[in-house]
Amino acid sequence: MTVLEKVQDIVKAASDKTSEVIETSRLKAGIAEEKRGIVEQEAKLGAIYYELYKAGEVLTPDAVNICMTIDKYSARAQEKEEALRKISEANAAKRAAKSQAPSENEVICQECGCANPGDAKFCSECGAKIEEIIDAEAVEVEEETPEEKRHCANCGAELAPGKKFCNECGTKAEDESKTADAEELE
């Protein structure tokens, strides 16, 4: 056998193997599709039997046991949905209690419910970005006394007293007591 014949045999074997792999893959995909169809039809049949069970029809003991198990799962799911609803309501109540009614020149943080100055870009309580709200009328804000003013270490923006984050850049504000201690050391 010549070298050319050996190469031709190798190419033919590879081609046959590729065809075999393609056909095997096609058949496996077809089998999976048929099995999905079976599962779908079984689910429909189960739904019909469950409806018969709920309507009080007489079913086989196995079918009744399965329907009773479905009832247990359903009851537990409803209990968990109720617990989730209670948690959501409690969180909403906490956010509502935490937030004060905003004045005309304030915006409410969507994350924590804290009132912030109307031009704030970040919440001074939690640091979350505040969505921009376009106000039809510009409202002037009263100036604070000089001893109350603090400034952001990152961007230099003025910080409201007692706030934890900068409204302009979202940087955590330095603790007032630490700032006062640092000033005393200078």
PDB file of C-alpha atoms in Angstrom:
ATOM      1  CA  MET A   1       0.000   0.000   0.000  1.00  0.00           C
ATOM      2  CA  THR A   2       1.335   3.399  -1.000  1.00  0.00           C
ATOM      3  CA  VAL A   3       1.480   6.488   1.129  1.00  0.00           C
ATOM      4  CA  LEU A   4      -1.291   8.073  -0.970  1.00  0.00           C
ATOM      5  CA  GLU A   5      -3.568   5.092  -0.368  1.00  0.00           C
ATOM      6  CA  LYS A   6      -2.868   5.275   3.381  1.00  0.00           C
ATOM      7  CA  VAL A   7      -3.784   8.975   3.441  1.00  0.00           C
ATOM      8  CA  GLN A   8      -6.958   8.267   1.455  1.00  0.00           C
ATOM      9  CA  ASP A   9      -7.926   5.542   3.953  1.00  0.00           C
ATOM     10  CA  ILE A  10      -7.346   7.904   6.882  1.00  0.00           C
ATOM     11  CA  VAL A  11      -9.444  10.654   5.242  1.00  0.00           C
ATOM     12  CA  LYS A  12     -12.257   8.161   4.477  1.00  0.00           C
ATOM     13  CA  ALA A  13     -12.195   6.853   8.088  1.00  0.00           C
ATOM     14  CA  ALA A  14     -12.335  10.403   9.440  1.00  0.00           C
ATOM     15  CA  SER A  15     -15.213  11.252   7.097  1.00  0.00           C
ATOM     16  CA  ASP A  16     -17.116   8.131   8.148  1.00  0.00           C
ATOM     17  CA  LYS A  17     -16.527   8.968  11.830  1.00  0.00           C
ATOM     18  CA  THR A  18     -17.741  12.555  11.300  1.00  0.00           C
ATOM     19  CA  SER A  19     -20.904  11.305   9.567  1.00  0.00           C
ATOM     20  CA  GLU A  20     -21.469   8.872  12.413  1.00  0.00           C
ATOM     21  CA  VAL A  21     -21.050  11.627  15.030  1.00  0.00           C
ATOM     22  CA  ILE A  22     -23.456  13.923  13.151  1.00  0.00           C
ATOM     23  CA  GLU A  23     -26.088  11.185  12.825  1.00  0.00           C
ATOM     24  CA  THR A  24     -25.684  10.207  16.500  1.00  0.00           C
ATOM     25  CA  SER A  25     -26.078  13.838  17.598  1.00  0.00           C
ATOM     26  CA  ARG A  26     -29.159  14.270  15.398  1.00  0.00           C
ATOM     27  CA  LEU A  27     -30.763  11.139  16.848  1.00  0.00           C
ATOM     28  CA  LYS A  28     -29.966  12.182  20.448  1.00  0.00           C
ATOM     29  CA  ALA A  29     -31.529  15.609  19.840  1.00  0.00           C
ATOM     30  CA  GLY A  30     -34.600  13.917  18.369  1.00  0.00           C
ATOM     31  CA  ILE A  31     -34.910  11.626  21.390  1.00  0.00           C
ATOM     32  CA  ALA A  32     -34.629  14.588  23.779  1.00  0.00           C
ATOM     33  CA  GLU A  33     -37.363  16.442  21.852  1.00  0.00           C
ATOM     34  CA  GLU A  34     -39.684  13.415  22.021  1.00  0.00           C
ATOM     35  CA  LYS A  35     -39.054  13.049  25.779  1.00  0.00           C
ATOM     36  CA  ARG A  36     -39.870  16.751  26.325  1.00  0.00           C
ATOM     37  CA  GLY A  37     -43.144  16.113  24.495  1.00  0.00           C
ATOM     38  CA  ILE A  38     -43.904  13.183  26.784  1.00  0.00           C
ATOM     39  CA  VAL A  39     -43.223  15.258  29.911  1.00  0.00           C
ATOM     40  CA  GLU A  40     -45.438  18.059  28.589  1.00  0.00           C
ATOM     41  CA  GLN A  41     -48.317  15.668  27.896  1.00  0.00           C
ATOM     42  CA  GLU A  42     -47.888  13.973  31.279  1.00  0.00           C
ATOM     43  CA  ALA A  43     -48.118  17.391  32.941  1.00  0.00           C
ATOM     44  CA  LYS A  44     -51.353  18.118  31.051  1.00  0.00           C
ATOM     45  CA  LEU A  45     -52.746  14.726  32.065  1.00  0.00           C
ATOM     46  CA  GLY A  46     -51.764  15.397  35.669  1.00  0.00           C
ATOM     47  CA  ALA A  47     -53.513  18.769  35.555  1.00  0.00           C
ATOM     48  CA  ILE A  48     -56.683  17.073  34.302  1.00  0.00           C
ATOM     49  CA  TYR A  49     -56.544  14.500  37.108  1.00  0.00           C
ATOM     50  CA  TYR A  50     -55.895  17.211  39.684  1.00  0.00           C
ATOM     51  CA  GLU A  51     -58.945  19.148  38.487  1.00  0.00           C
ATOM     52  CA  LEU A  52     -61.017  15.942  38.746  1.00  0.00           C
ATOM     53  CA  TYR A  53     -59.700  15.451  42.304  1.00  0.00           C
ATOM     54  CA  LYS A  54     -60.674  19.016  43.245  1.00  0.00           C
ATOM     55  CA  ALA A  55     -64.129  18.446  41.731  1.00  0.00           C
ATOM     56  CA  GLY A  56     -64.617  15.448  44.055  1.00  0.00           C
ATOM     57  CA  GLU A  57     -64.323  12.741  41.413  1.00  0.00           C
ATOM     58  CA  VAL A  58     -63.266   9.246  42.482  1.00  0.00           C
ATOM     59  CA  LEU A  59     -59.666   8.536  41.510  1.00  0.00           C
ATOM     60  CA  THR A  60     -57.242   5.702  42.099  1.00  0.00           C
ATOM     61  CA  PRO A  61     -55.457   5.756  45.465  1.00  0.00           C
ATOM     62  CA  ASP A  62     -52.136   6.619  43.781  1.00  0.00           C
ATOM     63  CA  ALA A  63     -53.718   9.585  41.978  1.00  0.00           C
ATOM     64  CA  VAL A  64     -55.339  10.779  45.233  1.00  0.00           C
ATOM     65  CA  ASN A  65     -51.969  10.581  47.058  1.00  0.00           C
ATOM     66  CA  ILE A  66     -50.298  12.651  44.350  1.00  0.00           C
ATOM     67  CA  CYS A  67     -53.124  15.219  44.466  1.00  0.00           C
ATOM     68  CA  MET A  68     -52.839  15.436  48.260  1.00  0.00           C
ATOM     69  CA  THR A  69     -49.088  16.026  47.921  1.00  0.00           C
ATOM     70  CA  ILE A  70     -49.817  18.825  45.461  1.00  0.00           C
ATOM     71  CA  ASP A  71     -52.205  20.325  48.029  1.00  0.00           C
ATOM     72  CA  LYS A  72     -49.438  20.256  50.671  1.00  0.00           C
ATOM     73  CA  TYR A  73     -46.958  21.977  48.328  1.00  0.00           C
ATOM     74  CA  SER A  74     -49.602  24.543  47.430  1.00  0.00           C
ATOM     75  CA  ALA A  75     -50.410  25.296  51.080  1.00  0.00           C
ATOM     76  CA  ARG A  76     -46.726  25.702  51.960  1.00  0.00           C
ATOM     77  CA  ALA A  77     -46.204  27.984  48.953  1.00  0.00           C
ATOM     78  CA  GLN A  78     -49.145  30.142  50.079  1.00  0.00           C
ATOM     79  CA  GLU A  79     -47.720  30.359  53.611  1.00  0.00           C
ATOM     80  CA  LYS A  80     -44.364  31.487  52.224  1.00  0.00           C
ATOM     81  CA  GLU A  81     -46.043  34.020  49.931  1.00  0.00           C
ATOM     82  CA  GLU A  82     -47.909  35.424  52.949  1.00  0.00           C
ATOM     83  CA  ALA A  83     -44.675  35.640  54.968  1.00  0.00           C
ATOM     84  CA  LEU A  84     -42.996  37.410  52.042  1.00  0.00           C
ATOM     85  CA  ARG A  85     -45.924  39.842  51.775  1.00  0.00           C
ATOM     86  CA  LYS A  86     -45.656  40.622  55.516  1.00  0.00           C
ATOM     87  CA  ILE A  87     -41.925  41.274  55.234  1.00  0.00           C
ATOM     88  CA  SER A  88     -42.482  43.562  52.253  1.00  0.00           C
ATOM     89  CA  GLU A  89     -45.189  45.478  54.120  1.00  0.00           C
ATOM     90  CA  ALA A  90     -42.987  45.803  57.209  1.00  0.00           C
ATOM     91  CA  ASN A  91     -40.082  47.103  55.123  1.00  0.00           C
ATOM     92  CA  ALA A  92     -42.367  49.583  53.379  1.00  0.00           C
ATOM     93  CA  ALA A  93     -43.653  50.768  56.756  1.00  0.00           C
ATOM     94  CA  LYS A  94     -40.084  51.202  58.034  1.00  0.00           C
ATOM     95  CA  ARG A  95     -39.137  53.225  54.958  1.00  0.00           C
ATOM     96  CA  ALA A  96     -42.268  55.359  55.313  1.00  0.00           C
ATOM     97  CA  ALA A  97     -41.596  55.975  59.009  1.00  0.00           C
ATOM     98  CA  LYS A  98     -37.960  56.835  58.322  1.00  0.00           C
ATOM     99  CA  SER A  99     -38.722  59.331  55.610  1.00  0.00           C
ATOM    100  CA  GLN A 100     -40.138  62.674  56.460  1.00  0.00           C
ATOM    101  CA  ALA A 101     -42.524  64.524  54.225  1.00  0.00           C
ATOM    102  CA  PRO A 102     -40.210  66.272  51.775  1.00  0.00           C
ATOM    103  CA  SER A 103     -40.298  70.021  51.500  1.00  0.00           C
ATOM    104  CA  GLU A 104     -40.442  71.676  48.117  1.00  0.00           C
ATOM    105  CA  ASN A 105     -36.644  71.674  47.787  1.00  0.00           C
ATOM    106  CA  GLU A 106     -36.028  68.053  48.825  1.00  0.00           C
ATOM    107  CA  VAL A 107     -35.953  64.691  47.044  1.00  0.00           C
ATOM    108  CA  ILE A 108     -36.560  61.315  48.629  1.00  0.00           C
ATOM    109  CA  CYS A 109     -34.000  58.525  48.196  1.00  0.00           C
ATOM    110  CA  GLN A 110     -35.546  55.531  46.443  1.00  0.00           C
ATOM    111  CA  GLU A 111     -33.328  53.127  48.429  1.00  0.00           C
ATOM    112  CA  CYS A 112     -33.729  54.212  52.049  1.00  0.00           C
ATOM    113  CA  GLY A 113     -36.464  56.869  51.990  1.00  0.00           C
ATOM    114  CA  CYS A 114     -34.280  59.624  53.446  1.00  0.00           C
ATOM    115  CA  ALA A 115     -35.013  63.257  52.491  1.00  0.00           C
ATOM    116  CA  ASN A 116     -32.122  64.950  50.653  1.00  0.00           C
ATOM    117  CA  PRO A 117     -31.563  68.439  49.228  1.00  0.00           C
ATOM    118  CA  GLY A 118     -33.298  68.908  45.875  1.00  0.00           C
ATOM    119  CA  ASP A 119     -30.016  69.143  43.962  1.00  0.00           C
ATOM    120  CA  ALA A 120     -28.475  66.026  45.566  1.00  0.00           C
ATOM    121  CA  LYS A 121     -27.003  63.433  43.239  1.00  0.00           C
ATOM    122  CA  PHE A 122     -26.359  60.865  45.994  1.00  0.00           C
ATOM    123  CA  CYS A 123     -28.232  60.117  49.231  1.00  0.00           C
ATOM    124  CA  SER A 124     -26.596  61.557  52.335  1.00  0.00           C
ATOM    125  CA  GLU A 125     -27.896  58.628  54.432  1.00  0.00           C
ATOM    126  CA  CYS A 126     -27.101  55.498  52.367  1.00  0.00           C
ATOM    127  CA  GLY A 127     -24.946  56.815  49.494  1.00  0.00           C
ATOM    128  CA  ALA A 128     -27.291  55.554  46.747  1.00  0.00           C
ATOM    129  CA  LYS A 129     -27.486  57.520  43.497  1.00  0.00           C
ATOM    130  CA  ILE A 130     -30.590  59.718  43.420  1.00  0.00           C
ATOM    131  CA  GLU A 131     -32.568  59.841  40.230  1.00  0.00           C
ATOM    132  CA  GLU A 132     -32.687  63.311  38.736  1.00  0.00           C
ATOM    133  CA  ILE A 133     -36.076  65.002  39.060  1.00  0.00           C
ATOM    134  CA  ILE A 134     -36.681  68.051  36.932  1.00  0.00           C
ATOM    135  CA  ASP A 135     -38.353  70.800  38.952  1.00  0.00           C
ATOM    136  CA  ALA A 136     -40.381  73.410  37.119  1.00  0.00           C
ATOM    137  CA  GLU A 137     -39.604  76.102  39.702  1.00  0.00           C
ATOM    138  CA  ALA A 138     -36.191  76.722  41.216  1.00  0.00           C
ATOM    139  CA  VAL A 139     -36.309  76.983  45.007  1.00  0.00           C
ATOM    140  CA  GLU A 140     -33.667  78.900  46.950  1.00  0.00           C
ATOM    141  CA  VAL A 141     -32.082  77.189  49.941  1.00  0.00           C
ATOM    142  CA  GLU A 142     -31.156  79.120  53.062  1.00  0.00           C
ATOM    143  CA  GLU A 143     -27.425  79.304  53.822  1.00  0.00           C
ATOM    144  CA  GLU A 144     -26.198  77.522  56.943  1.00  0.00           C
ATOM    145  CA  THR A 145     -24.055  79.217  59.552  1.00  0.00           C
ATOM    146  CA  PRO A 146     -20.293  78.856  58.915  1.00  0.00           C
ATOM    147  CA  GLU A 147     -19.660  76.709  61.998  1.00  0.00           C
ATOM    148  CA  GLU A 148     -22.122  74.073  60.732  1.00  0.00           C
ATOM    149  CA  LYS A 149     -20.567  73.686  57.261  1.00  0.00           C
ATOM    150  CA  ARG A 150     -18.545  70.587  56.395  1.00  0.00           C
ATOM    151  CA  HIS A 151     -17.054  69.724  53.041  1.00  0.00           C
ATOM    152  CA  CYS A 152     -16.494  66.444  51.211  1.00  0.00           C
ATOM    153  CA  ALA A 153     -12.897  65.258  51.334  1.00  0.00           C
ATOM    154  CA  ASN A 154     -13.211  63.940  47.777  1.00  0.00           C
ATOM    155  CA  CYS A 155     -14.994  66.658  45.758  1.00  0.00           C
ATOM    156  CA  GLY A 156     -15.179  69.607  48.159  1.00  0.00           C
ATOM    157  CA  ALA A 157     -18.973  69.878  48.056  1.00  0.00           C
ATOM    158  CA  GLU A 158     -20.691  71.193  51.148  1.00  0.00           C
ATOM    159  CA  LEU A 159     -22.091  68.449  53.409  1.00  0.00           C
ATOM    160  CA  ALA A 160     -25.289  68.795  55.386  1.00  0.00           C
ATOM    161  CA  PRO A 161     -24.833  68.426  59.161  1.00  0.00           C
ATOM    162  CA  GLY A 162     -25.123  64.856  60.416  1.00  0.00           C
ATOM    163  CA  LYS A 163     -25.185  63.277  56.944  1.00  0.00           C
ATOM    164  CA  LYS A 164     -23.046  60.244  56.207  1.00  0.00           C
ATOM    165  CA  PHE A 165     -22.475  60.574  52.440  1.00  0.00           C
ATOM    166  CA  CYS A 166     -21.751  63.384  49.979  1.00  0.00           C
ATOM    167  CA  ASN A 167     -24.717  64.404  47.823  1.00  0.00           C
ATOM    168  CA  GLU A 168     -22.440  65.258  44.894  1.00  0.00           C
ATOM    169  CA  CYS A 169     -20.067  62.295  44.546  1.00  0.00           C
ATOM    170  CA  GLY A 170     -21.398  59.665  46.993  1.00  0.00           C
ATOM    171  CA  THR A 171     -18.198  59.527  49.060  1.00  0.00           C
ATOM    172  CA  LYS A 172     -18.620  58.600  52.712  1.00  0.00           C
ATOM    173  CA  ALA A 173     -18.272  61.731  54.837  1.00  0.00           C
ATOM    174  CA  GLU A 174     -15.622  61.878  57.530  1.00  0.00           C
ATOM    175  CA  ASP A 175     -16.916  61.498  61.070  1.00  0.00           C
ATOM    176  CA  GLU A 176     -17.479  64.985  62.570  1.00  0.00           C
ATOM    177  CA  SER A 177     -15.750  64.045  65.825  1.00  0.00           C
ATOM    178  CA  LYS A 178     -12.686  62.782  63.913  1.00  0.00           C
ATOM    179  CA  THR A 179     -12.610  65.994  61.872  1.00  0.00           C
ATOM    180  CA  ALA A 180     -12.833  68.099  65.047  1.00  0.00           C
ATOM    181  CA  ASP A 181     -10.030  66.053  66.676  1.00  0.00           C
ATOM    182  CA  ALA A 182      -7.837  66.485  63.587  1.00  0.00           C
ATOM    183  CA  GLU A 183      -8.433  70.246  63.610  1.00  0.00           C
ATOM    184  CA  GLU A 184      -7.495  70.456  67.292  1.00  0.00           C
ATOM    185  CA  LEU A 185      -4.196  68.681  66.579  1.00  0.00           C
ATOM    186  CA  GLU A 186      -3.242  71.284  63.933  1.00  0.00           C
TER     187      GLU A 186
END
